[in-house]
C-alpha cells in the first residue's frame, strides 16, 4: 500500500469518526441533570445523540441541509423504543411507546422535518424576523405537529450576544405555548433553552451549556 493511499484511508477514518461533544445542565424546579449531546459525522450529514437523563436517549440523523431523516427515541423507565423515518413524504412510526406497540404511517404536510429545531436554528436562522415552519413529533405522545421558529432578535446571555429563537405551535394554539433557544452565532451552538414543559404552575425547564 502506498503512503498516499494509507494517508487517504487514515484521513477518511478520522473524518468518519469525528464527533463534537457538549454538556448542558438541566434544571427543572429542584431536579437537576447533566445532558450529554454528541454530534457525529456520518458521511451524509450528522447523527445527533441527546441523553437528558440516564436511560433516556434521542438519536436523530440529519442531512446536509439540517433536515431530520430518522429519529430513534428510547426510555427504559417508560418502556419506550420507537423509531420514525421519513421517505417519499410519508413518516413510518414503529416500535414500543409507553409499553404499547406502535405501527402507523403519517403523511407529511410538505414542510421540512426538524425534530431537533435547536440544531436547525443554529444554521438556518441568522437574522431578526426570519421564520421557519417545520414538522416534528412530541416525544410524550407522538403527536404530529407543525411549528414555527422565529428569530426575535438579540439577547445578551453570559456575556454572549445570542440569537434568540422563539418556538410556537401553528394555528389556534400559537399563543398558548412557546419556548426559547439562545444561540451563539459565532459558534453556531445553542447555549441555553428555556420552556415550561407542562400545565401552568409547572416549573421552568432550562438547559445551560457547561462545556
Short mmCIF file of C-alpha atoms in Angstrom, two decimals:
data_model
loop_
_atom_site.label_atom_id
_atom_site.label_comp_id
_atom_site.label_asym_id
_atom_site.label_seq_id
_atom_site.Cartn_x
_atom_site.Cartn_y
_atom_site.Cartn_z
CA UNK A 1 0.00 0.00 0.00
CA UNK A 2 1.42 3.38 -0.99
CA UNK A 3 1.85 6.13 1.59
CA UNK A 4 -0.66 8.26 -0.34
CA UNK A 5 -3.36 5.56 -0.14
CA UNK A 6 -2.59 4.91 3.50
CA UNK A 7 -2.85 8.62 4.22
CA UNK A 8 -6.19 8.85 2.43
CA UNK A 9 -7.60 5.90 4.40
CA UNK A 10 -6.38 7.38 7.66
CA UNK A 11 -7.98 10.73 6.81
CA UNK A 12 -11.25 9.08 5.78
CA UNK A 13 -11.33 7.13 9.01
CA UNK A 14 -10.67 10.26 11.02
CA UNK A 15 -13.46 12.17 9.29
CA UNK A 16 -15.90 9.30 9.73
CA UNK A 17 -15.19 9.15 13.47
CA UNK A 18 -15.15 12.89 14.10
CA UNK A 19 -17.53 13.87 16.89
CA UNK A 20 -18.32 17.01 18.86
CA UNK A 21 -19.47 16.63 22.44
CA UNK A 22 -21.26 19.14 24.66
CA UNK A 23 -22.73 19.09 28.15
CA UNK A 24 -25.70 21.06 29.44
CA UNK A 25 -27.01 21.48 32.97
CA UNK A 26 -30.73 20.72 33.00
CA UNK A 27 -32.77 22.34 35.78
CA UNK A 28 -36.49 21.77 36.39
CA UNK A 29 -37.55 23.02 39.79
CA UNK A 30 -35.44 21.07 42.29
CA UNK A 31 -34.47 18.45 39.70
CA UNK A 32 -31.09 18.75 38.00
CA UNK A 33 -29.33 16.57 35.48
CA UNK A 34 -26.42 16.68 33.05
CA UNK A 35 -27.47 16.45 29.40
CA UNK A 36 -24.92 14.80 27.12
CA UNK A 37 -25.05 15.98 23.49
CA UNK A 38 -22.96 14.40 20.72
CA UNK A 39 -22.77 15.30 17.02
CA UNK A 40 -21.15 12.64 14.83
CA UNK A 41 -20.37 12.99 11.12
CA UNK A 42 -21.96 10.08 9.22
CA UNK A 43 -20.98 10.78 5.60
CA UNK A 44 -24.37 12.16 4.54
CA UNK A 45 -24.84 14.64 7.35
CA UNK A 46 -24.73 14.11 11.10
CA UNK A 47 -26.03 11.79 13.78
CA UNK A 48 -27.07 13.72 16.89
CA UNK A 49 -27.42 11.88 20.20
CA UNK A 50 -29.01 13.58 23.22
CA UNK A 51 -29.20 11.97 26.66
CA UNK A 52 -31.14 14.23 29.06
CA UNK A 53 -31.38 11.60 31.81
CA UNK A 54 -29.78 8.18 32.39
CA UNK A 55 -31.75 5.62 30.40
CA UNK A 56 -33.38 8.19 28.10
CA UNK A 57 -31.89 8.81 24.65
CA UNK A 58 -32.84 10.63 21.45
CA UNK A 59 -30.87 9.80 18.30
CA UNK A 60 -31.59 11.60 15.05
CA UNK A 61 -29.96 11.61 11.65
CA UNK A 62 -29.92 14.87 9.70
CA UNK A 63 -28.92 15.53 6.10
CA UNK A 64 -26.59 18.22 4.76
CA UNK A 65 -29.48 20.71 4.86
CA UNK A 66 -30.04 20.00 8.58
CA UNK A 67 -33.37 18.20 7.96
CA UNK A 68 -34.20 15.15 10.04
CA UNK A 69 -34.36 11.87 8.12
CA UNK A 70 -34.62 9.43 11.04
CA UNK A 71 -35.37 9.67 14.77
CA UNK A 72 -34.98 6.97 17.43
CA UNK A 73 -36.28 7.53 20.97
CA UNK A 74 -35.59 5.12 23.84
CA UNK A 75 -36.50 5.35 27.51
CA UNK A 76 -36.21 2.29 29.75
CA UNK A 77 -38.34 3.64 32.59
CA UNK A 78 -41.20 4.43 30.17
CA UNK A 79 -40.92 1.15 28.22
CA UNK A 80 -40.26 3.13 25.05
CA UNK A 81 -38.22 2.20 22.00
CA UNK A 82 -39.71 3.89 18.95
CA UNK A 83 -38.27 4.80 15.57
CA UNK A 84 -39.58 7.26 12.98
CA UNK A 85 -38.30 7.54 9.41
CA UNK A 86 -39.38 9.78 6.51
CA UNK A 87 -39.48 8.55 2.93
CA UNK A 88 -41.31 9.93 -0.11
CA UNK A 89 -43.41 12.28 2.01
CA UNK A 90 -44.59 9.65 4.49
CA UNK A 91 -43.47 9.09 8.08
CA UNK A 92 -43.24 5.47 9.25
CA UNK A 93 -43.55 5.02 13.02
CA UNK A 94 -42.81 1.68 14.68
CA UNK A 95 -41.77 0.22 17.99
CA UNK A 96 -42.93 0.44 21.59
CA UNK A 97 -44.23 3.65 23.21
CA UNK A 98 -45.03 3.62 26.93
CA UNK A 99 -45.46 -0.13 26.82
CA UNK A 100 -47.81 -0.15 23.83
CA UNK A 101 -46.92 -1.38 20.36
CA UNK A 102 -46.95 1.33 17.69
CA UNK A 103 -47.13 0.71 13.93
CA UNK A 104 -48.52 3.51 11.77
CA UNK A 105 -47.87 5.97 8.96
CA UNK A 106 -48.38 9.75 8.87
CA UNK A 107 -48.46 11.89 5.75
CA UNK A 108 -46.18 14.93 5.73
CA UNK A 109 -47.74 18.34 5.15
CA UNK A 110 -44.83 19.25 2.90
CA UNK A 111 -42.81 21.15 5.49
CA UNK A 112 -39.27 20.11 6.45
CA UNK A 113 -38.83 17.78 9.41
CA UNK A 114 -36.69 19.34 12.14
CA UNK A 115 -37.10 17.03 15.11
CA UNK A 116 -34.34 18.95 16.85
CA UNK A 117 -35.16 22.55 15.95
CA UNK A 118 -32.33 23.97 18.06
CA UNK A 119 -29.77 22.32 15.76
CA UNK A 120 -31.52 23.57 12.61
CA UNK A 121 -31.88 27.08 14.08
CA UNK A 122 -28.15 27.27 14.73
CA UNK A 123 -27.56 27.05 10.99
CA UNK A 124 -30.68 28.48 9.33
CA UNK A 125 -31.96 31.45 11.38
CA UNK A 126 -29.39 34.24 11.20
CA UNK A 127 -31.39 37.49 11.04
CA UNK A 128 -34.13 39.04 13.14
CA UNK A 129 -37.56 38.35 11.68
CA UNK A 130 -36.59 35.15 9.85
CA UNK A 131 -39.11 32.33 10.31
CA UNK A 132 -39.00 28.55 9.77
CA UNK A 133 -42.17 26.48 9.56
CA UNK A 134 -41.46 22.82 10.22
CA UNK A 135 -42.83 19.45 11.30
CA UNK A 136 -41.98 17.39 14.38
CA UNK A 137 -43.31 14.75 16.79
CA UNK A 138 -43.93 15.17 20.50
CA UNK A 139 -41.92 12.53 22.42
CA UNK A 140 -44.54 12.18 25.18
CA UNK A 141 -47.45 11.16 22.93
CA UNK A 142 -46.03 11.00 19.36
CA UNK A 143 -48.50 13.68 18.20
CA UNK A 144 -47.58 15.14 14.81
CA UNK A 145 -47.21 18.93 14.89
CA UNK A 146 -46.47 21.86 12.61
CA UNK A 147 -44.43 24.53 14.41
CA UNK A 148 -42.74 27.85 13.73
CA UNK A 149 -39.29 29.03 14.78
CA UNK A 150 -38.81 32.81 14.75
CA UNK A 151 -35.63 34.84 15.17
CA UNK A 152 -36.85 37.52 17.60
CA UNK A 153 -33.62 39.49 17.93
CA UNK A 154 -30.52 39.59 20.08
CA UNK A 155 -30.22 39.00 23.82
CA UNK A 156 -27.10 39.04 25.96
CA UNK A 157 -26.61 35.89 27.97
CA UNK A 158 -23.47 35.06 29.96
CA UNK A 159 -21.58 37.76 28.08
CA UNK A 160 -22.63 36.43 24.65
CA UNK A 161 -24.81 38.41 22.26
CA UNK A 162 -27.08 35.49 21.39
CA UNK A 163 -29.66 34.98 18.67
CA UNK A 164 -32.98 34.44 20.48
CA UNK A 165 -35.27 31.91 18.78
CA UNK A 166 -38.93 31.55 19.79
CA UNK A 167 -40.82 28.32 19.08
CA UNK A 168 -44.63 28.26 18.76
CA UNK A 169 -47.27 25.85 17.53
CA UNK A 170 -49.18 26.95 14.44
CA UNK A 171 -52.91 27.67 14.29
CA UNK A 172 -55.16 28.32 17.28
CA UNK A 173 -52.54 27.18 19.80
CA UNK A 174 -49.90 29.64 18.61
CA UNK A 175 -50.33 31.99 21.60
CA UNK A 176 -50.85 29.29 24.21
CA UNK A 177 -47.29 27.95 24.43
CA UNK A 178 -43.76 28.90 23.47
CA UNK A 179 -40.16 28.10 24.32
CA UNK A 180 -36.89 29.86 23.58
CA UNK A 181 -33.45 28.84 22.38
CA UNK A 182 -30.41 31.09 22.71
CA UNK A 183 -27.78 30.54 20.01
CA UNK A 184 -24.16 31.68 19.98
CA UNK A 185 -23.91 32.83 16.33
CA UNK A 186 -20.11 32.73 16.29
CA UNK A 187 -20.06 29.01 17.11
CA UNK A 188 -23.49 28.13 15.67
CA UNK A 189 -24.22 26.50 19.02
CA UNK A 190 -27.18 26.51 21.41
CA UNK A 191 -26.06 27.76 24.80
CA UNK A 192 -29.44 27.89 26.57
CA UNK A 193 -33.01 26.59 26.36
CA UNK A 194 -35.99 27.81 28.42
CA UNK A 195 -39.54 26.44 28.50
CA UNK A 196 -42.44 25.49 30.74
CA UNK A 197 -42.96 21.88 29.67
CA UNK A 198 -46.39 21.30 31.14
CA UNK A 199 -49.53 22.91 32.51
CA UNK A 200 -49.48 26.33 34.23
CA UNK A 201 -47.60 26.02 37.51
CA UNK A 202 -45.07 23.57 36.08
CA UNK A 203 -41.51 24.67 36.98
CA UNK A 204 -39.42 26.31 34.27
CA UNK A 205 -37.06 23.92 32.48
CA UNK A 206 -33.66 25.29 31.48
CA UNK A 207 -30.66 23.84 29.71
CA UNK A 208 -27.40 25.75 30.13
CA UNK A 209 -24.20 24.91 28.28
CA UNK A 210 -21.41 23.97 30.67
CA UNK A 211 -18.74 22.70 28.27
#
